[in-house]
Structure formats: C-alpha cells, structure tokens
C-alpha cells in the first residue's frame, strides 16, 4: 500500500481517518494507531451516541436513517476541527459528498477491507448492533444483508486510493502498516528536553507525552506551524551548511517567521571535516549571539553532520535546550536523524564525543532528495540496505532490484527504512544491547572512512563494511556461505563500493578499529548478520586481518 503523493503535502499533525465496511476493523485498528502516535482516538459512532444520549439502533428507531446521517454529519464536522487524531468512521459516513469533501481536506483516508466471510465472523463476535444489517426482529447480522450492503457500496469503497487489506492481520500489524503508509511515528523511550522541563511539583499532565514525533511531509513549508503546535519557544537558531542553505534556507526561514518566530541563521561549511569541537564551540557562541535561553529552540536543517553537530551543541548549551531535526539527505533521513545520538569527531575517530539528546521532532521532506547529487543518493542507500538486512527482508529485496526500481519508489522506501530503526531504538533507546544491531557495517566502515581521510563517503564506507562484516559472519559460522555475496551484489547494483581500496593501509584500518566507540573491555565487538532480516550483537572475532586483505 502506497499513499498517493498528494497526501505527503499535508500538515505534520493531520487527522487520520479510517473507513470501510462494518467489521473491517476501523475501531480496533484506530485505537492501536492512536496509541502508537500518541494522539487522541475518536470513534465517530460512539461520539454520536454520547451526544444523542442513546444508542445508534435507538436513533434509527426514532429518527430513521436520514436522522442518523444528519447527526453523523454534525459530529464529523466537529471532529474534523481537531488539530490531530485518529478518527474511525461509520461504514457509510462518506456516502454524502459534502462529508467526503470535508474529510479529504482534513487528512488522509485509509479504506480497510476484508472478505465477506471475515466481515460476518467479526460482526457475529461482537455485541455491537448494526441496524442496517439486522432484519426486523433479529439480533444478529444476516449474511444476505451484508452481501447486499457490500454490493451497493462496492464502487464507493473502491474509489478510495489508500486501501489496506485487514484479513489475517492483527490490529497491531495493520496499524504499523498504516504508519509506514502515512509516514508518521512517535518514538518512545527517550525524554525530550521540553517534556522534561514541563514537569512540575503537582505532576500536571504534559501537553505531549514523552518521546518525539517523526513525520514525512512537506517539512520546509510546514516547519513553523509544526514548531508552534508542539509548543516550542523562540528565538530559533537555524543551523545549516553552505550547500543546503543555497536551496532551502530561505523557505525554512520564511516558514518560521510567518508564525512569529525570531530566527537567526547559522551556516557552517559542509562535510565531515566540519564535524569538530571547534565547530561546536562556534555554534555555542552563535547561540549566545542569538539570545537562546533554556526554552529556546535549535533547528538542524541538513544532512547527518549538521544534525549531529546541532544536536550535540543543543545538548550541551545551558545543559540542554530543545532541538528539531529536519534532515535533507537520504543518509540523514533514513538513519542519522533518528535515535537522538549526537556528537562530533576527534582526530582519532568518528563520534568519539557525543550525547544522547532526543529531538522534539524529526520533520522529513523527501522533496529535498531532488537536489542531492547522485553520489550522495547512492551513499545514503547503504543505510537503507542496512535497515533491510537488520529487520526488513522485503526492503532489502527492493534494494536488490537495482537503482532504476529504487528511484521510482522513494515514498515507500524511506518510511520502511525509518520504521526498522524506530523499532530498534524504541526497544533499546540508550544502546544497552539490541540497538547495537544498527552498528552492522560500521565497525569496519568507520575505520575505512577515517583511513581514507574521509575521501570515501560515509555510505560508501558502510557498504564496504557490511560486505566485510558479512564475510566475518560466515567465517565464524553465524551465517551460511553466500550471505556476503548477496549483500555485495545488492550494493554493487546500486553503484556502491564493495571492496576496501588497495591504497588504504590495512594496519591503519585495524588501528582505527581499536579506538572505535563500540569497543568494550578493550575488545572490539561486532554486530553480524545471521541472515537477511536478523543481526546478532556483541560478537567477538579473533581473526579480522584476513577479512581486510
């Protein structure tokens, strides 16, 4: 299921509507989806009953279907004014053209479906009465009535673009599929700066629960409104690099200023060479010049370097200020922007200085990929392949189809790659164990990247690292022969390097691995794949030299 591109241009805090025939699972899925996204859930039929003070069958008895539809329309107009939430609609709520137009302008509609038999079984297992399915004097839905209803509405349900089959799936599976489809997540496990600061002695409720929202939409133009709705304060320090500033800085500033934020743009040189403590010190000074206070906001607009530096500077300025990540590269979108890990490099290695500092939001705009050089897109695909290897074999298989297939499928590829990482970091937010799976390809990859003096892009080095570490997995018996070649072929089809360049010193690579931040008790431990879709962590390997030859 793909969401049509127009849906991606909506607000970050839209309403999400679930529609479909009776018994398709709208209410059960809606409750799970709303819980996952930390937004309100509204069952429209329940709202109508609460407002009318009687059950829907009683409304039908007293007012007939026309009376019920008028109450339904009024309730729909009310809930559609909400800022965000998940709305489960009645099975005929959008038969009225005015109601459909109202909903289509308020948020994406997902039409759920299942076979007639599955619908009847679900309807028969609940005590909820469905007036349009019950014959006069009866108590349970009749198969003939259901078939007749579906026949009358088949073209209507088929007219909705975003459709999802619910048969044979749990509400949890369907809700996760919907989140990937709409590009919306709420990452739990880490307390954001603003959530922590909103605690008080009385323990009053926070306007937002712990965690942070991740949204895929029109980030550049909706940024200001997203910050306003989140309740973030100014002034805003907007950090970007020279390359990104040329394309997107003006739009970002306009978006922030249109809703009243005082904004200062801070532009740094692009590339890994800027990821130093001297740049962090420069950002601190600029924050002072901006007048940033404890409740002010830092916005990172750019790739992984900008995000890591801005987040680390925000984590350490005044002992922590809120920040928002707006990634613009494929590598940052699919990987680096998620998880709250921030940092800077030292001469001895990458990310040796850093902090966990969760962003308030991650706002992703896939349209920024249009201005990326092809080499940067290919580099970012290494992290997408990694996500598939860690937790989504279908994603890996999509990558293995080659570049021509990938370029036409960004809308599906990006949220699926993000979903893999989000599930891992929710299970292990502070890298206590499971999250180490995300390091697959990075132990050797970081060492190769550093030894190349960063002439190799991060994703290129990771691709080399994944192939080498998959060979390690075969060597120690974790993986069957052929896994490394399978990964190698996928990387090769996407134009990524798969062998350590001959001109790089193997001894220098080994030395760089010894100062890797993933080392424990003076031992380098690897995250190694056992198969596509499964990576094991904490693996000690005694003979690495042979793999580097």
Coordinates of C-alpha atoms in Angstrom, one line a residue:
X1 CA 0.0 0.0 0.0
X2 CA 1.4 3.4 -1.0
X3 CA -0.1 6.7 0.0
X4 CA -0.7 8.9 -3.0
X5 CA 1.9 11.7 -3.3
X6 CA -0.6 14.5 -2.6
X7 CA -1.2 13.1 0.9
X8 CA 2.5 13.7 1.7
X9 CA 2.0 17.5 1.4
X10 CA -0.4 17.7 4.3
X11 CA 0.3 19.1 7.8
X12 CA 2.6 17.1 10.1
X13 CA -0.2 16.8 12.7
X14 CA -3.1 15.8 10.5
X15 CA -6.1 13.8 11.3
X16 CA -6.0 10.3 10.0
X17 CA -9.4 8.8 9.0
X18 CA -10.2 5.0 8.9
X19 CA -13.1 4.0 6.7
X20 CA -14.6 0.8 5.3
X21 CA -17.5 -1.6 5.6
X22 CA -18.8 -2.8 9.0
X23 CA -16.4 -5.3 10.6
X24 CA -13.3 -4.2 8.7
X25 CA -11.5 -3.3 11.9
X26 CA -11.7 0.5 12.0
X27 CA -12.2 0.9 15.7
X28 CA -9.8 -1.8 16.9
X29 CA -7.1 -0.6 14.5
X30 CA -7.8 3.0 15.2
X31 CA -7.2 2.6 19.0
X32 CA -3.8 1.0 18.4
X33 CA -2.8 3.5 15.8
X34 CA -3.7 6.4 18.0
X35 CA -1.8 4.9 20.9
X36 CA 1.2 4.4 18.6
X37 CA 1.1 8.0 17.5
X38 CA 0.3 9.4 21.0
X39 CA -2.8 11.3 19.6
X40 CA -6.5 11.2 20.5
X41 CA -8.8 8.5 19.2
X42 CA -12.4 9.2 18.2
X43 CA -14.9 6.5 17.3
X44 CA -17.4 8.6 15.4
X45 CA -20.3 6.2 16.1
X46 CA -19.5 6.4 19.8
X47 CA -19.3 10.2 19.6
X48 CA -22.8 10.3 18.1
X49 CA -24.2 8.0 20.8
X50 CA -22.7 10.1 23.6
X51 CA -24.1 13.3 22.1
X52 CA -27.5 11.9 21.4
X53 CA -27.8 10.1 24.7
X54 CA -29.0 6.9 23.1
X55 CA -27.6 4.0 21.1
X56 CA -27.4 4.0 17.3
X57 CA -30.2 1.4 17.0
X58 CA -32.4 3.6 19.1
X59 CA -31.6 6.6 16.9
X60 CA -32.6 4.6 13.8
X61 CA -35.8 3.5 15.5
X62 CA -36.7 7.1 16.4
X63 CA -35.3 9.2 13.6
X64 CA -34.7 6.7 10.8
X65 CA -31.5 6.6 8.7
X66 CA -31.9 10.2 7.5
X67 CA -31.9 11.5 11.1
X68 CA -28.9 9.4 11.9
X69 CA -27.0 10.7 8.9
X70 CA -27.6 14.3 9.9
X71 CA -26.3 13.6 13.4
X72 CA -23.3 11.8 11.8
X73 CA -22.6 14.8 9.6
X74 CA -22.7 17.2 12.5
X75 CA -20.3 15.0 14.6
X76 CA -18.0 14.7 11.6
X77 CA -17.8 18.5 11.2
X78 CA -16.9 18.8 14.9
X79 CA -14.1 16.2 15.0
X80 CA -12.6 17.5 11.7
X81 CA -11.7 20.7 13.5
X82 CA -9.3 18.8 15.8
X83 CA -5.6 19.5 15.3
X84 CA -4.6 15.8 15.2
X85 CA -6.0 12.4 16.0
X86 CA -7.3 9.2 14.5
X87 CA -10.9 9.0 13.6
X88 CA -12.8 5.7 13.0
X89 CA -15.8 6.4 10.7
X90 CA -19.0 4.6 10.3
X91 CA -19.3 2.4 7.3
X92 CA -21.5 4.9 5.4
X93 CA -20.2 8.2 6.8
X94 CA -18.7 9.3 3.5
X95 CA -21.5 8.4 1.2
X96 CA -22.6 12.0 1.5
X97 CA -20.4 14.1 -1.0
X98 CA -20.1 17.0 1.4
X99 CA -18.8 14.7 4.2
X100 CA -16.3 13.2 1.9
X101 CA -15.0 16.6 0.7
X102 CA -14.7 17.7 4.3
X103 CA -12.7 14.7 5.3
X104 CA -10.5 14.7 2.2
X105 CA -9.4 18.3 3.0
X106 CA -8.7 17.4 6.7
X107 CA -6.4 14.4 6.4
X108 CA -5.7 11.1 4.6
X109 CA -8.4 8.4 4.4
X110 CA -7.5 4.8 4.6
X111 CA -10.2 2.3 3.5
X112 CA -10.0 -1.0 5.3
X113 CA -11.3 -4.2 3.7
X114 CA -11.8 -7.9 4.2
X115 CA -13.7 -10.8 2.7
X116 CA -17.4 -11.1 3.2
X117 CA -16.9 -14.2 5.4
X118 CA -14.3 -12.5 7.5
X119 CA -16.6 -9.4 8.0
X120 CA -19.5 -11.6 9.0
X121 CA -17.4 -13.6 11.5
X122 CA -16.2 -10.4 13.1
X123 CA -19.7 -8.9 13.2
X124 CA -21.0 -12.0 14.8
X125 CA -18.4 -12.0 17.5
X126 CA -19.3 -8.6 18.9
X127 CA -22.3 -7.3 20.8
X128 CA -22.5 -4.1 18.8
X129 CA -25.8 -3.9 16.9
X130 CA -25.6 -2.8 13.2
X131 CA -29.1 -1.5 12.3
X132 CA -28.5 -1.8 8.5
X133 CA -27.5 -5.4 8.8
X134 CA -30.2 -6.7 11.1
X135 CA -33.5 -7.9 9.8
X136 CA -36.6 -6.7 11.5
X137 CA -36.9 -8.6 14.9
X138 CA -33.5 -10.2 14.5
X139 CA -30.5 -9.9 16.8
X140 CA -27.5 -10.9 14.6
X141 CA -26.2 -9.7 11.2
X142 CA -27.6 -11.7 8.3
X143 CA -25.2 -12.8 5.5
X144 CA -27.7 -11.7 2.8
X145 CA -28.0 -8.3 4.3
X146 CA -24.1 -7.9 4.4
X147 CA -23.7 -9.1 0.8
X148 CA -26.4 -6.7 -0.3
X149 CA -24.8 -3.8 1.6
X150 CA -21.3 -4.5 0.2
X151 CA -22.7 -4.8 -3.4
X152 CA -24.4 -1.4 -3.1
X153 CA -21.2 0.2 -1.7
X154 CA -18.5 -1.7 -3.6
X155 CA -17.8 1.1 -6.1
X156 CA -17.9 3.7 -3.3
X157 CA -15.3 1.8 -1.3
X158 CA -13.2 1.1 -4.4
X159 CA -13.0 4.8 -5.1
X160 CA -10.6 5.4 -2.2
X161 CA -6.9 5.4 -3.3
X162 CA -5.4 4.3 0.0
X163 CA -6.7 0.8 0.7
X164 CA -5.5 -1.8 3.1
X165 CA -6.5 -5.5 3.5
X166 CA -7.1 -6.4 7.1
X167 CA -7.8 -10.1 6.8
X168 CA -5.3 -12.4 8.6
X169 CA -3.6 -9.5 10.3
X170 CA -3.7 -8.3 13.9
X171 CA -4.7 -4.7 14.7
X172 CA -1.0 -4.1 15.6
X173 CA 0.2 -5.2 12.2
X174 CA -2.3 -3.1 10.4
X175 CA -1.6 0.0 12.5
X176 CA 2.2 -0.4 11.8
X177 CA 1.5 -0.8 8.1
X178 CA -0.6 2.4 8.2
X179 CA 2.1 4.3 10.0
X180 CA 4.6 3.3 7.2
X181 CA 2.0 4.3 4.6
X182 CA 1.3 7.7 6.0
X183 CA 4.9 8.3 7.2
X184 CA 4.0 9.1 10.9
X185 CA 5.7 7.7 14.0
X186 CA 6.0 8.6 17.7
X187 CA 9.3 7.4 19.2
X188 CA 9.1 6.4 22.8
X189 CA 11.9 5.6 25.3
X190 CA 13.7 9.0 25.4
X191 CA 12.6 12.1 27.3
X192 CA 12.8 15.2 25.2
X193 CA 14.2 18.5 26.6
X194 CA 10.8 20.2 26.6
X195 CA 8.9 17.3 28.1
X196 CA 11.4 17.2 31.0
X197 CA 11.1 20.9 31.6
X198 CA 7.3 20.8 31.7
X199 CA 7.2 18.6 34.8
X200 CA 6.0 20.4 37.9
X201 CA 5.6 19.7 41.6
X202 CA 2.0 18.9 41.1
X203 CA 2.7 16.3 38.4
X204 CA 0.3 18.0 36.0
X205 CA -0.2 16.4 32.6
X206 CA 2.1 17.4 29.8
X207 CA 0.6 18.6 26.5
X208 CA 2.8 16.0 24.8
X209 CA 3.8 12.5 26.1
X210 CA 7.4 11.5 26.5
X211 CA 9.0 10.8 23.1
X212 CA 9.2 12.6 19.9
X213 CA 7.2 12.7 16.6
X214 CA 8.6 11.7 13.3
X215 CA 6.7 12.9 10.2
X216 CA 7.2 12.6 6.5
X217 CA 5.5 15.5 4.8
X218 CA 6.2 19.0 3.4
X219 CA 8.8 19.9 6.1
X220 CA 10.2 23.1 4.6
X221 CA 6.9 24.9 4.3
X222 CA 5.2 23.4 7.4
X223 CA 8.2 23.8 9.8
X224 CA 7.0 26.9 11.6
X225 CA 3.5 25.6 12.1
X226 CA 4.9 22.3 13.4
X227 CA 7.0 24.0 16.0
X228 CA 4.1 26.2 17.0
X229 CA 1.8 23.3 17.6
X230 CA 4.5 21.5 19.5
X231 CA 4.6 24.5 21.8
X232 CA 8.3 25.2 21.2
X233 CA 9.6 28.7 22.0
X234 CA 11.9 31.1 20.2
X235 CA 14.2 32.6 19.4
X236 CA 15.2 29.9 16.9
X237 CA 18.7 29.2 15.9
X238 CA 18.6 27.6 12.5
X239 CA 21.8 25.7 11.7
X240 CA 22.6 24.5 8.2
X241 CA 25.5 24.2 5.9
X242 CA 26.5 26.2 2.8
X243 CA 25.2 23.6 0.3
X244 CA 21.8 23.2 1.9
X245 CA 21.4 26.9 2.5
X246 CA 21.6 27.6 -1.2
X247 CA 18.5 25.5 -1.9
X248 CA 16.4 25.6 1.3
X249 CA 17.4 28.2 3.9
X250 CA 15.1 30.9 2.6
X251 CA 12.0 28.7 2.6
X252 CA 12.8 27.4 6.1
X253 CA 13.3 31.0 7.5
X254 CA 10.1 32.1 5.8
X255 CA 8.1 29.3 7.4
X256 CA 9.4 30.1 10.9
X257 CA 8.9 33.8 10.6
X258 CA 5.4 33.5 9.2
X259 CA 4.2 32.2 12.5
X260 CA 6.1 34.7 14.6
X261 CA 9.5 33.1 15.4
X262 CA 12.5 35.3 15.7
X263 CA 15.2 33.4 13.7
X264 CA 19.0 33.5 13.3
X265 CA 20.6 31.5 10.5
X266 CA 23.9 29.8 11.3
X267 CA 25.8 28.5 8.3
X268 CA 28.7 26.1 8.6
X269 CA 31.0 24.6 5.9
X270 CA 29.7 21.2 4.5
X271 CA 31.2 17.8 5.0
X272 CA 32.8 15.6 7.7
X273 CA 35.7 18.0 8.1
X274 CA 33.4 20.4 9.9
X275 CA 32.3 17.8 12.5
X276 CA 34.8 19.0 15.1
X277 CA 34.7 20.5 18.6
X278 CA 35.8 23.8 17.1
X279 CA 32.6 23.9 15.1
X280 CA 30.6 23.0 18.2
X281 CA 32.3 25.9 20.0
X282 CA 31.3 28.2 17.1
X283 CA 27.7 27.1 17.4
X284 CA 27.7 27.8 21.2
X285 CA 28.9 31.3 20.5
X286 CA 26.3 31.8 17.9
X287 CA 23.6 30.6 20.3
X288 CA 24.7 33.2 22.7
X289 CA 24.5 35.9 20.0
X290 CA 21.0 34.7 19.1
X291 CA 19.9 35.1 22.7
X292 CA 19.0 31.4 23.2
X293 CA 17.6 30.6 26.6
X294 CA 16.8 27.2 28.2
X295 CA 13.4 27.1 26.4
X296 CA 14.6 28.4 23.1
X297 CA 14.9 26.1 20.1
X298 CA 17.7 24.9 17.8
X299 CA 16.7 23.6 14.3
X300 CA 19.1 21.5 12.3
X301 CA 18.5 21.8 8.6
X302 CA 20.8 19.5 6.6
X303 CA 22.5 16.1 6.5
X304 CA 24.0 13.9 9.2
X305 CA 26.9 16.2 10.0
X306 CA 24.6 19.2 10.6
X307 CA 22.2 17.1 12.7
X308 CA 24.9 15.5 14.8
X309 CA 26.6 18.8 15.5
X310 CA 23.5 20.8 16.1
X311 CA 22.1 18.2 18.4
X312 CA 25.3 18.0 20.4
X313 CA 25.6 21.7 20.7
X314 CA 21.9 21.8 21.8
X315 CA 22.6 19.0 24.4
X316 CA 25.4 20.9 26.0
X317 CA 24.4 24.6 25.7
X318 CA 22.9 25.7 29.1
X319 CA 22.9 22.0 30.0
X320 CA 20.4 21.3 27.2
X321 CA 17.9 23.2 25.0
X322 CA 15.2 21.7 22.8
X323 CA 16.0 21.0 19.2
X324 CA 14.3 19.9 16.0
X325 CA 15.9 17.8 13.2
X326 CA 15.0 18.5 9.6
X327 CA 17.1 16.1 7.6
X328 CA 17.8 16.8 3.9
X329 CA 20.0 13.9 2.8
X330 CA 19.0 10.3 2.2
X331 CA 21.5 9.1 4.8
X332 CA 20.2 11.5 7.4
X333 CA 16.5 10.8 6.6
X334 CA 16.8 7.0 6.8
X335 CA 19.2 6.8 9.7
X336 CA 21.2 9.6 11.2
X337 CA 18.2 11.8 12.2
X338 CA 16.6 9.0 14.3
X339 CA 17.6 7.9 17.7
X340 CA 18.8 11.1 19.5
X341 CA 22.5 10.3 19.1
X342 CA 24.5 13.5 18.7
X343 CA 28.2 14.1 18.5
X344 CA 31.4 15.3 17.0
X345 CA 34.6 13.7 15.7
X346 CA 38.1 13.7 17.2
X347 CA 41.2 13.3 15.2
X348 CA 41.4 9.7 16.4
X349 CA 38.0 8.7 15.1
X350 CA 34.3 9.4 14.4
X351 CA 31.7 10.3 17.0
X352 CA 34.1 9.9 19.9
X353 CA 32.5 12.9 21.7
X354 CA 28.7 12.9 21.9
X355 CA 25.5 12.7 23.9
X356 CA 22.0 11.2 23.8
X357 CA 19.7 14.2 23.3
X358 CA 16.4 13.4 21.8
X359 CA 14.9 15.9 19.3
X360 CA 11.5 17.3 19.9
X361 CA 10.5 16.3 16.3
X362 CA 12.1 14.9 13.2
X363 CA 10.5 16.6 10.2
X364 CA 11.3 14.9 6.9
X365 CA 10.7 16.3 3.4
X366 CA 11.5 13.8 0.6
X367 CA 11.5 16.6 -1.9
X368 CA 14.9 17.6 -0.7
X369 CA 16.3 14.5 -2.4
X370 CA 15.7 16.1 -5.7
X371 CA 18.7 18.4 -5.3
X372 CA 21.1 15.8 -3.9
X373 CA 24.0 14.7 -6.2
X374 CA 23.6 11.2 -7.5
X375 CA 26.7 10.1 -5.5
X376 CA 25.1 11.3 -2.2
X377 CA 21.9 9.4 -3.0
X378 CA 23.9 6.3 -3.6
X379 CA 25.8 6.8 -0.4
X380 CA 22.5 7.1 1.5
X381 CA 21.3 3.9 0.1
X382 CA 23.9 2.0 2.1
X383 CA 21.9 2.8 5.3
X384 CA 18.6 1.7 3.6
X385 CA 20.2 -1.6 2.6
X386 CA 21.4 -2.0 6.2
X387 CA 17.9 -1.4 7.5
X388 CA 16.7 -4.2 5.3
X389 CA 19.4 -6.6 6.5
X390 CA 18.6 -5.8 10.1
X391 CA 14.8 -6.1 10.1
X392 CA 13.0 -6.0 6.7
X393 CA 13.9 -8.6 4.1
X394 CA 11.3 -7.2 1.7
X395 CA 13.0 -3.8 1.9
X396 CA 16.4 -5.5 1.2
X397 CA 14.8 -7.3 -1.8
X398 CA 13.5 -3.9 -3.1
X399 CA 17.1 -2.5 -2.9
X400 CA 18.4 -5.6 -4.6
X401 CA 16.3 -4.8 -7.7
X402 CA 18.7 -2.0 -8.6
X403 CA 18.8 1.7 -9.0
X404 CA 16.0 2.1 -11.6
X405 CA 13.5 0.5 -9.3
X406 CA 14.6 2.5 -6.3
X407 CA 14.2 5.9 -7.9
X408 CA 10.5 5.4 -8.6
X409 CA 9.8 4.1 -5.1
X410 CA 11.1 6.7 -2.6
X411 CA 7.6 7.1 -1.0
X412 CA 7.7 3.5 0.2
X413 CA 11.4 3.0 0.6
X414 CA 12.0 5.9 3.0
X415 CA 9.3 5.2 5.7
X416 CA 10.2 1.5 5.7
X417 CA 13.9 2.2 6.3
X418 CA 12.9 4.6 9.1
X419 CA 10.5 2.1 10.6
X420 CA 13.2 -0.5 11.0
X421 CA 15.4 1.9 13.0
X422 CA 12.5 3.3 15.0
X423 CA 11.5 -0.2 16.2
X424 CA 15.1 -0.9 17.3
X425 CA 15.6 2.3 19.2
X426 CA 12.2 2.1 20.9
X427 CA 13.3 -1.4 22.2
X428 CA 16.7 -0.1 23.3
X429 CA 16.8 3.8 23.4
X430 CA 20.2 4.2 25.0
X431 CA 22.1 1.4 23.2
X432 CA 22.1 -1.1 26.1
X433 CA 22.1 -4.1 23.8
X434 CA 19.7 -4.6 20.9
X435 CA 20.4 -1.2 19.4
X436 CA 23.9 -2.3 18.7
X437 CA 22.5 -4.1 15.7
X438 CA 22.4 -0.7 14.0
X439 CA 26.2 -0.8 14.0
X440 CA 26.3 -3.5 11.4
X441 CA 28.8 -2.4 8.8
X442 CA 30.0 0.5 10.8
X443 CA 32.9 -1.0 12.9
X444 CA 34.9 -1.7 9.8
X445 CA 33.1 1.0 7.8
X446 CA 34.1 3.8 10.2
X447 CA 37.7 2.6 10.2
X448 CA 37.8 2.6 6.4
X449 CA 36.2 6.0 6.3
X450 CA 38.7 7.5 8.7
X451 CA 41.7 5.8 7.0
X452 CA 40.6 7.3 3.6
X453 CA 40.8 10.7 5.3
X454 CA 37.1 10.9 4.6
X455 CA 37.6 10.8 0.9
X456 CA 35.1 7.9 0.9
X457 CA 31.6 9.0 1.8
X458 CA 30.0 7.5 4.9
X459 CA 27.6 5.3 3.0
X460 CA 30.4 4.1 0.7
X461 CA 32.5 3.1 3.7
X462 CA 29.4 1.4 5.3
X463 CA 28.8 -0.6 2.2
X464 CA 32.4 -1.9 2.2
X465 CA 32.0 -2.6 6.0
X466 CA 28.8 -4.5 5.5
X467 CA 30.3 -6.9 2.9
X468 CA 33.4 -7.3 5.0
X469 CA 31.5 -7.9 8.2
X470 CA 29.1 -10.4 6.5
X471 CA 32.3 -12.3 5.5
X472 CA 33.2 -12.3 9.1
X473 CA 29.8 -13.7 10.0
X474 CA 30.4 -16.6 7.5
X475 CA 33.9 -17.1 8.9
X476 CA 32.7 -17.6 12.5
X477 CA 29.8 -19.8 11.4
X478 CA 27.0 -17.3 12.2
X479 CA 25.9 -17.1 8.6
X480 CA 25.8 -19.6 5.7
X481 CA 28.1 -19.2 2.8
X482 CA 26.7 -16.8 0.2
X483 CA 25.2 -14.1 2.5
X484 CA 28.2 -11.8 1.9
X485 CA 27.9 -12.2 -1.8
X486 CA 24.1 -11.5 -1.6
X487 CA 24.8 -8.2 0.2
X488 CA 27.7 -7.5 -2.2
X489 CA 25.5 -7.9 -5.2
X490 CA 22.8 -5.6 -3.8
X491 CA 25.4 -2.9 -3.1
X492 CA 27.1 -3.3 -6.4
X493 CA 23.8 -2.9 -8.3
X494 CA 23.3 0.5 -6.5
X495 CA 26.8 1.6 -7.5
X496 CA 28.3 1.3 -4.0
X497 CA 31.9 0.1 -3.5
X498 CA 32.2 -3.4 -2.0
X499 CA 35.9 -3.8 -1.5
X500 CA 38.5 -2.0 0.6
X501 CA 40.6 0.2 -1.8
X502 CA 44.0 -1.2 -2.4
X503 CA 45.7 2.1 -1.4
X504 CA 44.3 2.1 2.2
X505 CA 46.7 0.8 4.8
X506 CA 45.2 -2.4 6.5
X507 CA 47.2 -1.7 9.6
X508 CA 45.8 1.8 9.8
X509 CA 42.3 0.3 9.5
X510 CA 43.0 -2.1 12.3
X511 CA 44.4 0.7 14.4
X512 CA 41.3 2.9 13.8
X513 CA 39.1 0.0 14.9
X514 CA 40.9 -0.2 18.2
X515 CA 39.6 3.3 19.2
X516 CA 36.1 2.6 17.9
X517 CA 33.5 3.8 20.4
X518 CA 31.8 0.4 20.2
X519 CA 34.8 -1.2 21.9
X520 CA 34.2 -2.7 25.3
X521 CA 36.8 -4.0 27.8
X522 CA 39.4 -3.3 25.1
X523 CA 37.7 -5.8 22.8
X524 CA 36.1 -4.8 19.5
X525 CA 32.6 -6.4 19.3
X526 CA 30.7 -6.7 16.1
X527 CA 27.1 -6.7 15.1
X528 CA 27.0 -9.5 12.5
X529 CA 24.1 -10.8 10.3
X530 CA 23.0 -14.4 10.5
X531 CA 20.6 -14.0 7.6
X532 CA 18.7 -11.2 5.8
X533 CA 16.4 -9.8 8.5
X534 CA 18.5 -10.8 11.5
X535 CA 21.6 -9.3 13.1
X536 CA 23.3 -10.6 16.3
X537 CA 25.2 -8.3 18.5
X538 CA 28.3 -8.4 20.8
X539 CA 30.2 -10.9 18.6
X540 CA 33.9 -11.2 19.4
X541 CA 36.1 -12.1 16.4
X542 CA 39.7 -13.1 16.8
X543 CA 41.0 -13.1 13.2
X544 CA 40.0 -9.8 11.5
X545 CA 43.1 -9.3 9.5
X546 CA 42.2 -12.0 6.9
X547 CA 39.0 -10.2 6.0
X548 CA 40.8 -6.9 5.4
X549 CA 43.2 -8.4 2.8

